[in-house]
Coordinates of C-alpha atoms and ligand atoms in Angstrom, one line a residue:
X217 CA -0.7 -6.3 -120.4
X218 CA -3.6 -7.9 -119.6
X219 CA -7.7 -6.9 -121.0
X220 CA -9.0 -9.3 -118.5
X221 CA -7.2 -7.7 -115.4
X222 CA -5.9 -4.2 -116.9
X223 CA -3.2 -1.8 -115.0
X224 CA -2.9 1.4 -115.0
X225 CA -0.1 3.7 -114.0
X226 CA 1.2 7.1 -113.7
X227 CA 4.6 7.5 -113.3
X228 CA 6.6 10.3 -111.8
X229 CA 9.7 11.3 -109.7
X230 CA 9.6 12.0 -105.8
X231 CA 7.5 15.5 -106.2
X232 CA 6.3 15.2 -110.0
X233 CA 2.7 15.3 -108.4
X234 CA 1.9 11.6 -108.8
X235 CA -0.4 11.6 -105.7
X236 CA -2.3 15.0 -106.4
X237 CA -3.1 14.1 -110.0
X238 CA -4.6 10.7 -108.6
X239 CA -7.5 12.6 -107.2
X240 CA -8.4 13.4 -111.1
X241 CA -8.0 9.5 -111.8
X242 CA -10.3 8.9 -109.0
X243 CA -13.0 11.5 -110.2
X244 CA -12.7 9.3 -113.5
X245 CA -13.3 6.3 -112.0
X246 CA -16.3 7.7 -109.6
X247 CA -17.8 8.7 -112.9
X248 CA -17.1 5.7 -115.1
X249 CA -18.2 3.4 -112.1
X250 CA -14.9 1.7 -112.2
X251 CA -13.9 0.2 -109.2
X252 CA -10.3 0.5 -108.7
X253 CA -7.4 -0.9 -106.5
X254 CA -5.1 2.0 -105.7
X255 CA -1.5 1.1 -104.9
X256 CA 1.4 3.5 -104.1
X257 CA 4.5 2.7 -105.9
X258 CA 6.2 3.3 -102.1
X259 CA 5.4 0.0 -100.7
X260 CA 8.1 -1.1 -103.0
X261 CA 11.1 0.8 -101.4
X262 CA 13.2 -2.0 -100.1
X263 CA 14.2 -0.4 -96.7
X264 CA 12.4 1.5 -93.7
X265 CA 13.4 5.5 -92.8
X266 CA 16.3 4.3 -91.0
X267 CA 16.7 1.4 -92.2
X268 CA 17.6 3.8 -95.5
X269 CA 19.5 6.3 -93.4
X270 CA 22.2 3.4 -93.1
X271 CA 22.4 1.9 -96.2
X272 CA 23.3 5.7 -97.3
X273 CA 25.8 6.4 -94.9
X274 CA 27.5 2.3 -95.7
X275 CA 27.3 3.2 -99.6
X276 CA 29.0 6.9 -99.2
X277 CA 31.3 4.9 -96.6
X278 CA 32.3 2.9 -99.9
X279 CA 32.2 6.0 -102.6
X280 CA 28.6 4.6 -103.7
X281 CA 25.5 6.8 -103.6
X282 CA 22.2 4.7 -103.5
X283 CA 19.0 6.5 -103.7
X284 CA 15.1 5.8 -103.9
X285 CA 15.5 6.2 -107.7
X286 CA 17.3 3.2 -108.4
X287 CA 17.1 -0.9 -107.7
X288 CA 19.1 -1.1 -105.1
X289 CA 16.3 0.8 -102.9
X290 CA 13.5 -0.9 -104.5
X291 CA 12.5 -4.1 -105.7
X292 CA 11.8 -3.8 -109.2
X293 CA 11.3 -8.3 -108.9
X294 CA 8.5 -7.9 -106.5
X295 CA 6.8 -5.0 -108.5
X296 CA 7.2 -6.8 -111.8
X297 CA 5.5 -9.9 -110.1
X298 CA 2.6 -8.0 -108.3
X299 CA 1.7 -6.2 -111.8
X300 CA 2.1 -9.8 -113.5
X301 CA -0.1 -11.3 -110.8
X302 CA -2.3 -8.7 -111.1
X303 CA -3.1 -8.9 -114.5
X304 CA -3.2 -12.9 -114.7
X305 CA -5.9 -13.4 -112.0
X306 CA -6.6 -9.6 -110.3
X307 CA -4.3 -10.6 -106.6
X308 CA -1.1 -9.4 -105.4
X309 CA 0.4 -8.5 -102.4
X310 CA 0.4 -4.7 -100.7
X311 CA 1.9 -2.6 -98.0
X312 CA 1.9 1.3 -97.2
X313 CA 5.1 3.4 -96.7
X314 CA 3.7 5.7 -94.0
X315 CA 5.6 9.0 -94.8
X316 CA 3.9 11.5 -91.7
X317 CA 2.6 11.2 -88.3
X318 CA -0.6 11.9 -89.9
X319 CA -0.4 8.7 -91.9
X320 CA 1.5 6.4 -89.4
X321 CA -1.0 7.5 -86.4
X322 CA -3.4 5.7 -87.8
X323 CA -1.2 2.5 -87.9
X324 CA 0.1 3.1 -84.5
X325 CA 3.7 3.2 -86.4
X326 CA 6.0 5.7 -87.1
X327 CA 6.8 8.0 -90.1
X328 CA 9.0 6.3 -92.3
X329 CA 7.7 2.8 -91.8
X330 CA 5.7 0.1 -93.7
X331 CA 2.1 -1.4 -92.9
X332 CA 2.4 -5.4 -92.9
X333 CA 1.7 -7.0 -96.5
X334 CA -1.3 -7.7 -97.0
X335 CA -3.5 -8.5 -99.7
X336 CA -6.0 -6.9 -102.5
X337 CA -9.5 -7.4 -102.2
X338 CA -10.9 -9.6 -104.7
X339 CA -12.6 -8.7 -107.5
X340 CA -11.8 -5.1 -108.6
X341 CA -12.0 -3.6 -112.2
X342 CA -8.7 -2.8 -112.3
X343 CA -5.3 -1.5 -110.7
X344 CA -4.0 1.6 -110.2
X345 CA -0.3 2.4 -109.7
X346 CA 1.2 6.3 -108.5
X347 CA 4.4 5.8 -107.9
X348 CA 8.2 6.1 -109.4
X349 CA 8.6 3.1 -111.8
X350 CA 5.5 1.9 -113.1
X351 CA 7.7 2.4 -116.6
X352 CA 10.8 0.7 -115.7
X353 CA 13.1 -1.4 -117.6
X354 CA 16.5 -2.8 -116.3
X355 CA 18.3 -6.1 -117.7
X356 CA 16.8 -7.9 -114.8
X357 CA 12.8 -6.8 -114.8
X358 CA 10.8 -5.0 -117.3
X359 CA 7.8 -3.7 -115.1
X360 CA 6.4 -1.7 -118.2
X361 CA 5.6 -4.6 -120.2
X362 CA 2.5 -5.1 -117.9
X363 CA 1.1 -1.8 -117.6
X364 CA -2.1 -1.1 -120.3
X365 CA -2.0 2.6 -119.7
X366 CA 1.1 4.5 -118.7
X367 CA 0.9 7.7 -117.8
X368 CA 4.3 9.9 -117.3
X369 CA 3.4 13.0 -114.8
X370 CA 6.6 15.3 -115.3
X371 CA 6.9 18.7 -114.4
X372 CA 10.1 20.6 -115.5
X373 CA 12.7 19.5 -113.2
X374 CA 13.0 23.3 -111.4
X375 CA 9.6 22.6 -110.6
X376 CA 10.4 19.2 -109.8
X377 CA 12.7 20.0 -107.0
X378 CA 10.7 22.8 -105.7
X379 CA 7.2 20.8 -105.3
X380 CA 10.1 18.5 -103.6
X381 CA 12.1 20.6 -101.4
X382 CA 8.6 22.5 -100.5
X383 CA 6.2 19.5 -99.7
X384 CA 9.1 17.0 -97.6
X385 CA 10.1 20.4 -95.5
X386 CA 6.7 21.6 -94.6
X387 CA 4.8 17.8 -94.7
X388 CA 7.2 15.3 -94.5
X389 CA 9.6 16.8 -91.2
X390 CA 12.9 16.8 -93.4
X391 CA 15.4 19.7 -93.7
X392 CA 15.9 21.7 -96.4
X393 CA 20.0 20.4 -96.5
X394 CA 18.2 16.8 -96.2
X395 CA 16.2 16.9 -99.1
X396 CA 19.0 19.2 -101.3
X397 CA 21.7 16.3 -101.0
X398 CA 18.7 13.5 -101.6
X399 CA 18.8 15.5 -104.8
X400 CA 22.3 15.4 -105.4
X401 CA 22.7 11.8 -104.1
X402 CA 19.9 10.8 -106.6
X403 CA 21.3 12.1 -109.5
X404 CA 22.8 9.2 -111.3
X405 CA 19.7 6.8 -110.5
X406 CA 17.4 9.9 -111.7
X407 CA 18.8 9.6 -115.0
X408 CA 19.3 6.5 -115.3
X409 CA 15.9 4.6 -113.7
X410 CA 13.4 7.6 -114.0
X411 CA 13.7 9.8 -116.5
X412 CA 13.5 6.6 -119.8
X413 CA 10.1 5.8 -118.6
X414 CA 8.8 9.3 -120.0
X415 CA 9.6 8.0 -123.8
X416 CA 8.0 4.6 -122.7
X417 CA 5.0 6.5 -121.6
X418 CA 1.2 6.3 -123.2
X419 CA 0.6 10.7 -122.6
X420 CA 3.2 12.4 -120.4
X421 CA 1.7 15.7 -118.4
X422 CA 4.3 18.3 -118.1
X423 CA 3.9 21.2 -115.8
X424 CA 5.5 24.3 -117.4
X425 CA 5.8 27.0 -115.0
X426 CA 5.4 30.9 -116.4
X427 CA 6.9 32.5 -113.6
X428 CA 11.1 32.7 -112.9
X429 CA 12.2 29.5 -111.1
X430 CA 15.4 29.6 -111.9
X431 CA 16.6 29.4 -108.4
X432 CA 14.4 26.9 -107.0
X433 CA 16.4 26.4 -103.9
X434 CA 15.4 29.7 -102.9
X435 CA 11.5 29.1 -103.8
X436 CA 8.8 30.2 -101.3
X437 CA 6.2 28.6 -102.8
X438 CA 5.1 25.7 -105.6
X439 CA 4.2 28.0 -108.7
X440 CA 0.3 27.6 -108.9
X441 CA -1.5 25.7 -112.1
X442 CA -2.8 29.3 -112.5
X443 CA 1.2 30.2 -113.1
X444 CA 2.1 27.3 -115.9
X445 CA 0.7 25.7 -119.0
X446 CA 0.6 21.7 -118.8
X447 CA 2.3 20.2 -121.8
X448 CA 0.8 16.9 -123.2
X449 CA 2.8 14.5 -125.4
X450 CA 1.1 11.7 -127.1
X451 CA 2.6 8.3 -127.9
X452 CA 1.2 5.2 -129.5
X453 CA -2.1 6.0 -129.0
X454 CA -4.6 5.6 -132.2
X455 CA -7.0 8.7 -133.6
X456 CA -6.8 11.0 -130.9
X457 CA -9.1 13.8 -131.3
X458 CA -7.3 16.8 -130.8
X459 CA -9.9 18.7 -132.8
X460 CA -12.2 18.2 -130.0
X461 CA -9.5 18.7 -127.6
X462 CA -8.9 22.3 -128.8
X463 CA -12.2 23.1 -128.8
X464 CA -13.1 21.8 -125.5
X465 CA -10.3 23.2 -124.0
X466 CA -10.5 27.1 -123.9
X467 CA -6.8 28.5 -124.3
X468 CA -5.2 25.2 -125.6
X469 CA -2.9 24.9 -129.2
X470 CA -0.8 22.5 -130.9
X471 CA 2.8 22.9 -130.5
X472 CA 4.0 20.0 -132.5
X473 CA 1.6 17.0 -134.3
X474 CA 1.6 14.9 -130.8
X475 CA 1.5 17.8 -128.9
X476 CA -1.3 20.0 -127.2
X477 CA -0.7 22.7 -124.6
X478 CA -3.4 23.5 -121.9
X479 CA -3.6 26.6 -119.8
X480 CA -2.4 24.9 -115.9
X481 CA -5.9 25.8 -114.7
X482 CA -7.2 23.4 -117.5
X483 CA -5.0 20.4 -116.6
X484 CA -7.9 18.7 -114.6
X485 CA -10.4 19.1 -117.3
X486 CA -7.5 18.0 -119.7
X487 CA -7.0 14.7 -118.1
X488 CA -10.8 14.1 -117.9
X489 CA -11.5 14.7 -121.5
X490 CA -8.6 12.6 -122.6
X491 CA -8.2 10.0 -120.2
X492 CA -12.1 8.9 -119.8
X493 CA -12.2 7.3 -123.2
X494 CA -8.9 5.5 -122.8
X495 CA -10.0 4.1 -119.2
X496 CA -13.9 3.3 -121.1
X497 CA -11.9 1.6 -123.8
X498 CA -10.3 -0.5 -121.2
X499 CA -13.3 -1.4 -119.7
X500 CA -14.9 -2.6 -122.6
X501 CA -12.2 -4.9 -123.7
X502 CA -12.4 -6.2 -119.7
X503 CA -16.2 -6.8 -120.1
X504 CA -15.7 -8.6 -123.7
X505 CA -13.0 -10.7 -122.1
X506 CA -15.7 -12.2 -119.8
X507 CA -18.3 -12.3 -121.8
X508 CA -20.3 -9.1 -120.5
X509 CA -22.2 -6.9 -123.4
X510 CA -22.1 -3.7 -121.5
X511 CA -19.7 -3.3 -118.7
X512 CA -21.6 -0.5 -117.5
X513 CA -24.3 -2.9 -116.8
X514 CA -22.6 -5.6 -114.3
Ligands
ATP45 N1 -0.3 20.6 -110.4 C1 0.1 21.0 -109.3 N2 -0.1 22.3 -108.9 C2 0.4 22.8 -107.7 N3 1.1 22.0 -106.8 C3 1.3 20.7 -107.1 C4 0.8 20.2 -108.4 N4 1.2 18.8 -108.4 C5 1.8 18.6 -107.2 N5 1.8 19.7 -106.5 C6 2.4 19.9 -105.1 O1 3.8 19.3 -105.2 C7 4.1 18.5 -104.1 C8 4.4 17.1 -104.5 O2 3.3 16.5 -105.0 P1 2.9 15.0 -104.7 O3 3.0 14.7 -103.3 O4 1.7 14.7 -105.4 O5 4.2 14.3 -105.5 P2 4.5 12.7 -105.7 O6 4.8 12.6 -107.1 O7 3.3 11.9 -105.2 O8 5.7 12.5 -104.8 P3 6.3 11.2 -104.0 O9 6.4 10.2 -105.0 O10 7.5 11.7 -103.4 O11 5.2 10.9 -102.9 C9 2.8 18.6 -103.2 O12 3.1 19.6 -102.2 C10 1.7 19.0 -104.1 O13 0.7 19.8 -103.5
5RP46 O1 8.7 10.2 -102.1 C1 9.7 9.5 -102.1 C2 10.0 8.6 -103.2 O2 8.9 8.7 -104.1 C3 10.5 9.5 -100.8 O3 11.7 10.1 -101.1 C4 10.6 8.1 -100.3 O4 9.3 7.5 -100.3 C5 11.1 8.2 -98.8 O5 10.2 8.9 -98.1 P1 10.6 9.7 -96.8 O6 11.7 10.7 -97.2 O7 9.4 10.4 -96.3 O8 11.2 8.7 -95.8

């Protein structure tokens, strides 16, 4: 944790929606003036496409079944460090996974490759994280002891594996088998890597669909927000305002003391309300740490 140089992440499995819910983040931002260094949690994978392809086939060959859940496709050391360099002096050191021809085009790469490492620009406000362990804890790294905000983005898992299965077959070039037995194969790290970050988490968002996916191999399409309510769990986090929440928010209750439910349509409005004073709060303990009366004002 740092005020000086503060970090913020949201967390999520490979579909949970980490990406599209970092458009509301960067509305925030735009708003608050904050200027952010975005990071995907990706450039952390330890291994190219095929470079992956192999160390799968070599861990089956021995019984094992690695996967981009767990440490031994990711290194948790070099994320730990970047977040802890981050916060003591605002560097670190970045790379892009490049998961489409769209994105690799660009790079003159191909899908399934990295960018070199290169590094942050100076001087930002703070850092942004979207990726798949800004919460994790092993014996060996504790990555969530430096984040300020952590945000888990969790639909249920149906939904999971559809947003999944739909987004890697239409935008990612993988087939439907591919991404069924990446499910399977993940299994062990999902539990054991992913899913404890959600009760390390600041607010988890969870997408609750209203419509029947109880066969979500077979879905067509992702459920729409318009199809779901968007559970939101609170932890740790002093006087929140749900008064003003449920007011605000047209449609929303309580289901438990922590706990408020939001129509899907509502989740972007959601976010803003509750998010905006967290991120401000952040930036003011930022400006007091250097002095500054009114951040808003640099
Ligand atoms: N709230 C939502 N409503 C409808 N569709 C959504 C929502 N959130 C995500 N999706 C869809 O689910 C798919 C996966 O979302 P996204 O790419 O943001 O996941 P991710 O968590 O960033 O995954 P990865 O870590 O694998 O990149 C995308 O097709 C996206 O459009
Ligand atoms: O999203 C993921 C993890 O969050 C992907 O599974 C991982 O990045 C590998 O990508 P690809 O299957 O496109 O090579």
């Amino acid at each position: 944790m740092s005020d000086k140089n503060p970090i913020i992440a949201i967390t999520g499995s490979s579909g949970a929606g980490t990406s599209t819910t970092s458009n509301a983040f960067q509305h925030i931002f735009r708003t608050l003036g904050v200027d952010a260094a975005f990071i995907e949690g990706d450039c952390f994978h330890r291994y190219s496409r095929p470079e992956m392809d192999l160390a799968v086939r070599k861990a089956m060959e021995q019984g094992k079944h690695i996967s981009y859940f767990g440490p031994e496709a990711n290194d948790f050391g070099a994320l730990e460090d970047f977040f802890a360099s981050y916060g003591s002096n605002g560097s670190g050191r970045y790379r892009k996974y490049l998961h489409t021809f769209e994105e690799a085009v660009p790079y003159n790469q191909l899908p399934g490759t990295f960018t070199p490492w290169q590094e942050l620009r100076p001087n930002t406000d703070l850092l942004f994280y979207e990726g798949l362990h800004g919460g994790a804890v092993t014996d060996q790294h504790n990555v969530a002891q430096h984040v300020d905000l952590l945000i888990g983005m969790v639909p249920i898992v149906n939904l999971e594996w559809i947003q999944k299965i739909i987004r890697d077959t239409h935008d990612r070039g993988h087939s439907r088998e591919a991404v069924m037995s990446s499910i399977v194969r993940s299994m062990d790290d999902y539990i054991n890597f992913i899913t404890p970050q959600f009760s390390r988490t600041h607010i988890n968002f969870q997408r609750v669909p209203t419509v029947d996916t109880s066969n979500p191999f077979s879905a067509k399409d992702i459920p729409s927000l318009d199809e779901s309510f968007v559970v939101v769990r609170f932890r740790g986090i002093k006087h929140v305002d749900f008064p003003y929440y449920l007011q605000m928010i047209h449609g929303s209750f309580m289901s438990r003391v922590n706990t408020l439910v939001v129509p899907g349509g509502k989740m972007g409005l959601a976010m803003e309300l509750i998010l905006t004073p967290l991120i401000e709060n952040l930036m003011k303990k930022r400006a007091n740490t250097r002095g500054q009366l009114d951040w808003l004002g640099r």
